[in-house]
Amino acid sequence: MPIAVDIDVMLAKRKMSVGELAERVGITPANLAVLKNGRAKAVRFTTLAALCEVLECQPGDLLRWEPDGPGGGGSAAHESGASVPAGTTP
C-alpha cells in the first residue's frame, strides 16, 4: 500500500503503549493495531484528529506516501482508470 503509517514511531517518541493510546483516543486496541500495521482501508478524520491530539503531532507525522515499487505510485484516478479532462493533471 502506498500510504505508510508511522504510529509506532510516535508511540516510541512519546513513550506510550498501544493500549494507553487506544484508551485515550477512544478506539479498541484491535482497531488501533489494524491502523498501525497498515491494514486499514480508511481512517476517519475524527480518529486521525484524536490521534494527533493525544500524540501531540501533525497528520503528516503519522501518515506518509510511498511509491509502489519501481516506477509505481500512480494516483487513484490512474489506478481506477478514471478519465482526466484534457489539459489537467490528476
Short mmCIF file of N, CA, C and O in Angstrom, two decimals:
data_model
loop_
_atom_site.label_atom_id
_atom_site.label_comp_id
_atom_site.label_asym_id
_atom_site.label_seq_id
_atom_site.Cartn_x
_atom_site.Cartn_y
_atom_site.Cartn_z
N MET A 1 0.84 -1.18 0.00
CA MET A 1 0.00 0.00 0.00
C MET A 1 0.89 1.24 0.00
O MET A 1 1.85 1.30 0.75
N PRO A 2 0.55 2.24 -0.78
CA PRO A 2 1.41 3.42 -0.88
C PRO A 2 1.33 4.36 0.33
O PRO A 2 2.14 5.26 0.44
N ILE A 3 0.38 4.18 1.24
CA ILE A 3 0.33 5.00 2.44
C ILE A 3 0.91 4.21 3.60
O ILE A 3 0.40 3.15 3.95
N ALA A 4 1.99 4.72 4.18
CA ALA A 4 2.64 4.08 5.32
C ALA A 4 2.18 4.78 6.60
O ALA A 4 2.01 6.00 6.63
N VAL A 5 1.97 4.00 7.64
CA VAL A 5 1.51 4.52 8.93
C VAL A 5 2.65 4.43 9.93
O VAL A 5 3.22 3.36 10.13
N ASP A 6 2.99 5.57 10.53
CA ASP A 6 4.12 5.65 11.46
C ASP A 6 3.69 5.86 12.91
O ASP A 6 4.34 6.58 13.67
N ILE A 7 2.59 5.24 13.31
CA ILE A 7 2.13 5.39 14.69
C ILE A 7 3.17 4.84 15.66
O ILE A 7 3.40 5.42 16.72
N ASP A 8 3.84 3.74 15.29
CA ASP A 8 4.86 3.17 16.17
C ASP A 8 5.97 4.18 16.49
O ASP A 8 6.46 4.23 17.61
N VAL A 9 6.35 4.97 15.50
CA VAL A 9 7.40 5.97 15.69
C VAL A 9 6.96 6.99 16.75
O VAL A 9 7.71 7.31 17.67
N MET A 10 5.72 7.48 16.61
CA MET A 10 5.23 8.47 17.57
C MET A 10 5.02 7.85 18.94
O MET A 10 5.27 8.51 19.96
N LEU A 11 4.58 6.60 19.01
CA LEU A 11 4.43 5.93 20.30
C LEU A 11 5.78 5.84 21.01
O LEU A 11 5.88 6.09 22.22
N ALA A 12 6.82 5.49 20.28
CA ALA A 12 8.16 5.40 20.87
C ALA A 12 8.63 6.77 21.34
O ALA A 12 9.18 6.89 22.45
N LYS A 13 8.42 7.80 20.53
CA LYS A 13 8.84 9.16 20.92
C LYS A 13 8.12 9.64 22.17
O LYS A 13 8.68 10.36 22.99
N ARG A 14 6.86 9.23 22.31
CA ARG A 14 6.04 9.67 23.46
C ARG A 14 6.12 8.69 24.63
O ARG A 14 5.49 8.92 25.65
N LYS A 15 6.84 7.59 24.42
CA LYS A 15 6.96 6.54 25.46
C LYS A 15 5.57 6.12 25.96
O LYS A 15 5.29 6.09 27.14
N MET A 16 4.72 5.78 24.98
CA MET A 16 3.34 5.43 25.26
C MET A 16 3.06 4.04 24.70
O MET A 16 3.58 3.68 23.64
N SER A 17 2.23 3.27 25.38
CA SER A 17 1.86 1.94 24.90
C SER A 17 0.67 2.02 23.95
O SER A 17 -0.08 3.01 23.95
N VAL A 18 0.50 0.97 23.16
CA VAL A 18 -0.64 0.89 22.24
C VAL A 18 -1.93 0.92 23.04
O VAL A 18 -2.89 1.61 22.67
N GLY A 19 -1.97 0.20 24.15
CA GLY A 19 -3.17 0.17 24.99
C GLY A 19 -3.54 1.54 25.53
O GLY A 19 -4.71 1.93 25.54
N GLU A 20 -2.53 2.28 26.00
CA GLU A 20 -2.79 3.62 26.52
C GLU A 20 -3.30 4.55 25.41
O GLU A 20 -4.25 5.30 25.62
N LEU A 21 -2.67 4.48 24.23
CA LEU A 21 -3.11 5.31 23.11
C LEU A 21 -4.55 4.97 22.73
O LEU A 21 -5.38 5.87 22.56
N ALA A 22 -4.86 3.69 22.61
CA ALA A 22 -6.21 3.27 22.24
C ALA A 22 -7.23 3.80 23.24
O ALA A 22 -8.28 4.34 22.86
N GLU A 23 -6.93 3.69 24.52
CA GLU A 23 -7.84 4.16 25.56
C GLU A 23 -8.04 5.67 25.49
O GLU A 23 -9.16 6.16 25.54
N ARG A 24 -6.95 6.40 25.33
CA ARG A 24 -7.03 7.87 25.29
C ARG A 24 -7.72 8.39 24.03
O ARG A 24 -8.36 9.43 24.06
N VAL A 25 -7.57 7.64 22.91
CA VAL A 25 -8.21 8.04 21.65
C VAL A 25 -9.68 7.61 21.62
O VAL A 25 -10.50 8.24 20.98
N GLY A 26 -9.99 6.52 22.32
CA GLY A 26 -11.37 6.02 22.34
C GLY A 26 -11.66 4.98 21.28
O GLY A 26 -12.79 4.89 20.79
N ILE A 27 -10.64 4.21 20.90
CA ILE A 27 -10.84 3.10 19.97
C ILE A 27 -10.31 1.82 20.61
O ILE A 27 -9.55 1.88 21.59
N THR A 28 -10.70 0.69 20.07
CA THR A 28 -10.23 -0.57 20.65
C THR A 28 -8.76 -0.80 20.27
O THR A 28 -8.32 -0.35 19.21
N PRO A 29 -8.04 -1.51 21.13
CA PRO A 29 -6.66 -1.86 20.77
C PRO A 29 -6.58 -2.64 19.45
O PRO A 29 -5.64 -2.46 18.68
N ALA A 30 -7.58 -3.46 19.17
CA ALA A 30 -7.60 -4.24 17.92
C ALA A 30 -7.71 -3.31 16.71
O ALA A 30 -7.00 -3.49 15.71
N ASN A 31 -8.59 -2.30 16.79
CA ASN A 31 -8.73 -1.36 15.68
C ASN A 31 -7.48 -0.50 15.53
O ASN A 31 -7.08 -0.18 14.40
N LEU A 32 -6.85 -0.14 16.63
CA LEU A 32 -5.61 0.63 16.54
C LEU A 32 -4.52 -0.23 15.90
O LEU A 32 -3.75 0.26 15.08
N ALA A 33 -4.47 -1.52 16.22
CA ALA A 33 -3.49 -2.42 15.63
C ALA A 33 -3.69 -2.53 14.12
O ALA A 33 -2.72 -2.53 13.36
N VAL A 34 -4.94 -2.59 13.67
CA VAL A 34 -5.24 -2.64 12.23
C VAL A 34 -4.70 -1.39 11.55
O VAL A 34 -4.05 -1.46 10.49
N LEU A 35 -4.91 -0.24 12.16
CA LEU A 35 -4.42 1.01 11.60
C LEU A 35 -2.91 1.07 11.62
O LEU A 35 -2.26 1.36 10.62
N LYS A 36 -2.32 0.75 12.75
CA LYS A 36 -0.87 0.90 12.90
C LYS A 36 -0.08 -0.09 12.06
O LYS A 36 1.03 0.20 11.65
N ASN A 37 -0.67 -1.23 11.75
CA ASN A 37 0.01 -2.24 10.93
C ASN A 37 -0.26 -2.06 9.44
O ASN A 37 0.14 -2.89 8.63
N GLY A 38 -0.94 -0.98 9.06
CA GLY A 38 -1.15 -0.68 7.65
C GLY A 38 -2.22 -1.52 6.98
O GLY A 38 -2.27 -1.60 5.77
N ARG A 39 -3.10 -2.15 7.76
CA ARG A 39 -4.14 -2.99 7.18
C ARG A 39 -5.47 -2.26 7.01
O ARG A 39 -6.41 -2.80 6.44
N ALA A 40 -5.56 -1.04 7.52
CA ALA A 40 -6.81 -0.28 7.42
C ALA A 40 -7.00 0.23 5.99
O ALA A 40 -6.04 0.59 5.32
N LYS A 41 -8.23 0.23 5.54
CA LYS A 41 -8.56 0.75 4.22
C LYS A 41 -8.92 2.23 4.28
O LYS A 41 -8.93 2.92 3.28
N ALA A 42 -9.26 2.71 5.48
CA ALA A 42 -9.65 4.10 5.65
C ALA A 42 -9.46 4.48 7.11
O ALA A 42 -9.36 3.61 7.97
N VAL A 43 -9.42 5.78 7.37
CA VAL A 43 -9.39 6.29 8.74
C VAL A 43 -10.27 7.53 8.78
O VAL A 43 -10.21 8.38 7.88
N ARG A 44 -11.11 7.60 9.77
CA ARG A 44 -11.97 8.78 9.93
C ARG A 44 -11.12 9.96 10.36
O ARG A 44 -10.18 9.83 11.13
N PHE A 45 -11.49 11.13 9.87
CA PHE A 45 -10.77 12.34 10.26
C PHE A 45 -10.88 12.58 11.76
O PHE A 45 -9.95 13.09 12.38
N THR A 46 -12.00 12.20 12.36
CA THR A 46 -12.14 12.37 13.81
C THR A 46 -11.15 11.50 14.55
O THR A 46 -10.58 11.92 15.56
N THR A 47 -10.92 10.29 14.05
CA THR A 47 -9.93 9.40 14.67
C THR A 47 -8.52 9.95 14.46
O THR A 47 -7.71 9.97 15.40
N LEU A 48 -8.23 10.41 13.25
CA LEU A 48 -6.93 11.00 12.97
C LEU A 48 -6.69 12.22 13.85
O LEU A 48 -5.60 12.40 14.41
N ALA A 49 -7.70 13.06 14.01
CA ALA A 49 -7.58 14.24 14.86
C ALA A 49 -7.33 13.84 16.31
O ALA A 49 -6.49 14.45 16.99
N ALA A 50 -8.01 12.81 16.78
CA ALA A 50 -7.82 12.36 18.16
C ALA A 50 -6.41 11.80 18.35
O ALA A 50 -5.77 12.05 19.38
N LEU A 51 -5.92 11.04 17.37
CA LEU A 51 -4.55 10.52 17.44
C LEU A 51 -3.55 11.68 17.52
O LEU A 51 -2.62 11.65 18.34
N CYS A 52 -3.75 12.68 16.68
CA CYS A 52 -2.85 13.84 16.68
C CYS A 52 -2.91 14.61 17.99
O CYS A 52 -1.88 15.06 18.50
N GLU A 53 -4.10 14.73 18.55
CA GLU A 53 -4.25 15.45 19.82
C GLU A 53 -3.51 14.71 20.94
O GLU A 53 -2.74 15.31 21.69
N VAL A 54 -3.75 13.41 21.04
CA VAL A 54 -3.13 12.62 22.11
C VAL A 54 -1.61 12.55 21.94
O VAL A 54 -0.86 12.67 22.90
N LEU A 55 -1.16 12.36 20.70
CA LEU A 55 0.27 12.22 20.44
C LEU A 55 0.98 13.57 20.24
O LEU A 55 2.19 13.61 20.06
N GLU A 56 0.18 14.65 20.25
CA GLU A 56 0.72 16.00 20.06
C GLU A 56 1.59 16.07 18.80
O GLU A 56 2.78 16.37 18.85
N CYS A 57 0.95 15.75 17.67
CA CYS A 57 1.66 15.72 16.39
C CYS A 57 0.73 16.18 15.27
O CYS A 57 -0.43 16.47 15.51
N GLN A 58 1.26 16.22 14.07
CA GLN A 58 0.51 16.55 12.88
C GLN A 58 0.17 15.27 12.11
O GLN A 58 0.89 14.27 12.25
N PRO A 59 -0.88 15.27 11.27
CA PRO A 59 -1.21 14.08 10.49
C PRO A 59 -0.02 13.56 9.67
O PRO A 59 0.16 12.34 9.55
N GLY A 60 0.81 14.45 9.16
CA GLY A 60 1.98 14.04 8.39
C GLY A 60 3.03 13.31 9.21
O GLY A 60 3.90 12.65 8.66
N ASP A 61 2.95 13.42 10.54
CA ASP A 61 3.84 12.66 11.40
C ASP A 61 3.40 11.21 11.50
O ASP A 61 4.19 10.34 11.86
N LEU A 62 2.14 10.96 11.19
CA LEU A 62 1.57 9.60 11.30
C LEU A 62 1.41 8.90 9.97
O LEU A 62 1.45 7.68 9.91
N LEU A 63 1.21 9.67 8.90
CA LEU A 63 0.95 9.10 7.58
C LEU A 63 1.93 9.66 6.56
O LEU A 63 2.23 10.85 6.57
N ARG A 64 2.41 8.79 5.68
CA ARG A 64 3.26 9.26 4.58
C ARG A 64 3.01 8.39 3.36
O ARG A 64 2.61 7.23 3.48
N TRP A 65 3.24 8.98 2.20
CA TRP A 65 3.05 8.28 0.94
C TRP A 65 4.36 7.66 0.49
O TRP A 65 5.41 8.30 0.54
N GLU A 66 4.29 6.41 0.06
CA GLU A 66 5.45 5.70 -0.50
C GLU A 66 5.04 5.15 -1.86
O GLU A 66 4.02 4.49 -1.97
N PRO A 67 5.85 5.38 -2.89
CA PRO A 67 5.53 4.82 -4.20
C PRO A 67 5.52 3.29 -4.15
O PRO A 67 6.24 2.69 -3.35
N ASP A 68 4.70 2.69 -4.99
CA ASP A 68 4.65 1.22 -5.10
C ASP A 68 5.74 0.74 -6.05
O ASP A 68 5.60 0.87 -7.26
N GLY A 69 6.81 0.22 -5.53
CA GLY A 69 7.84 -0.40 -6.35
C GLY A 69 8.42 0.49 -7.43
O GLY A 69 8.20 1.68 -7.46
N PRO A 70 9.18 -0.11 -8.38
CA PRO A 70 9.83 0.65 -9.45
C PRO A 70 8.82 1.32 -10.37
O PRO A 70 7.93 0.67 -10.90
N GLY A 71 8.95 2.63 -10.51
CA GLY A 71 8.10 3.37 -11.42
C GLY A 71 6.66 3.44 -11.00
O GLY A 71 5.81 3.92 -11.72
N GLY A 72 6.36 2.95 -9.79
CA GLY A 72 4.97 2.90 -9.34
C GLY A 72 4.54 4.18 -8.69
O GLY A 72 5.23 5.19 -8.68
N GLY A 73 3.36 4.13 -8.08
CA GLY A 73 2.87 5.26 -7.33
C GLY A 73 1.98 6.18 -8.12
O GLY A 73 2.12 7.39 -8.03
N GLY A 74 1.07 5.64 -8.92
CA GLY A 74 0.14 6.49 -9.65
C GLY A 74 -0.96 6.99 -8.73
O GLY A 74 -1.13 6.52 -7.62
N SER A 75 -1.72 7.96 -9.20
CA SER A 75 -2.83 8.47 -8.41
C SER A 75 -4.00 7.51 -8.50
O SER A 75 -4.04 6.62 -9.33
N ALA A 76 -4.98 7.72 -7.64
CA ALA A 76 -6.17 6.87 -7.64
C ALA A 76 -6.89 6.96 -8.98
O ALA A 76 -7.45 5.97 -9.45
N ALA A 77 -6.87 8.13 -9.61
CA ALA A 77 -7.53 8.27 -10.91
C ALA A 77 -6.86 7.37 -11.94
O ALA A 77 -7.53 6.76 -12.76
N HIS A 78 -5.55 7.27 -11.90
CA HIS A 78 -4.84 6.40 -12.84
C HIS A 78 -5.12 4.94 -12.54
O HIS A 78 -5.33 4.15 -13.44
N GLU A 79 -5.12 4.58 -11.26
CA GLU A 79 -5.32 3.18 -10.89
C GLU A 79 -6.72 2.71 -11.21
O GLU A 79 -6.92 1.57 -11.58
N SER A 80 -7.72 3.59 -11.07
CA SER A 80 -9.09 3.16 -11.30
C SER A 80 -9.49 3.26 -12.76
O SER A 80 -10.56 2.84 -13.13
N GLY A 81 -8.64 3.88 -13.57
CA GLY A 81 -8.95 4.04 -14.97
C GLY A 81 -9.84 5.25 -15.23
O GLY A 81 -10.37 5.41 -16.31
N ALA A 82 -10.03 6.09 -14.22
CA ALA A 82 -10.86 7.29 -14.39
C ALA A 82 -10.21 8.22 -15.41
O ALA A 82 -9.01 8.35 -15.48
N SER A 83 -11.05 8.86 -16.20
CA SER A 83 -10.50 9.77 -17.19
C SER A 83 -10.24 11.14 -16.56
O SER A 83 -10.90 11.53 -15.61
N VAL A 84 -9.27 11.82 -17.11
CA VAL A 84 -8.90 13.16 -16.65
C VAL A 84 -9.08 14.09 -17.83
O VAL A 84 -8.61 13.81 -18.93
N PRO A 85 -9.81 15.20 -17.62
CA PRO A 85 -10.03 16.13 -18.74
C PRO A 85 -8.71 16.61 -19.33
O PRO A 85 -7.73 16.78 -18.62
N ALA A 86 -8.71 16.84 -20.63
CA ALA A 86 -7.50 17.29 -21.33
C ALA A 86 -7.01 18.59 -20.73
O ALA A 86 -7.80 19.46 -20.35
N GLY A 87 -5.71 18.71 -20.61
CA GLY A 87 -5.10 19.93 -20.13
C GLY A 87 -5.03 20.04 -18.62
O GLY A 87 -4.65 21.05 -18.09
N THR A 88 -5.42 18.97 -17.92
CA THR A 88 -5.36 18.98 -16.46
C THR A 88 -4.49 17.83 -15.99
O THR A 88 -4.24 16.88 -16.73
N THR A 89 -4.06 17.92 -14.77
CA THR A 89 -3.31 16.83 -14.19
C THR A 89 -4.13 16.24 -13.06
O THR A 89 -4.88 16.96 -12.41
N PRO A 90 -4.00 14.96 -12.81
CA PRO A 90 -4.79 14.33 -11.74
C PRO A 90 -4.35 14.79 -10.38
O PRO A 90 -3.28 15.18 -10.13
#
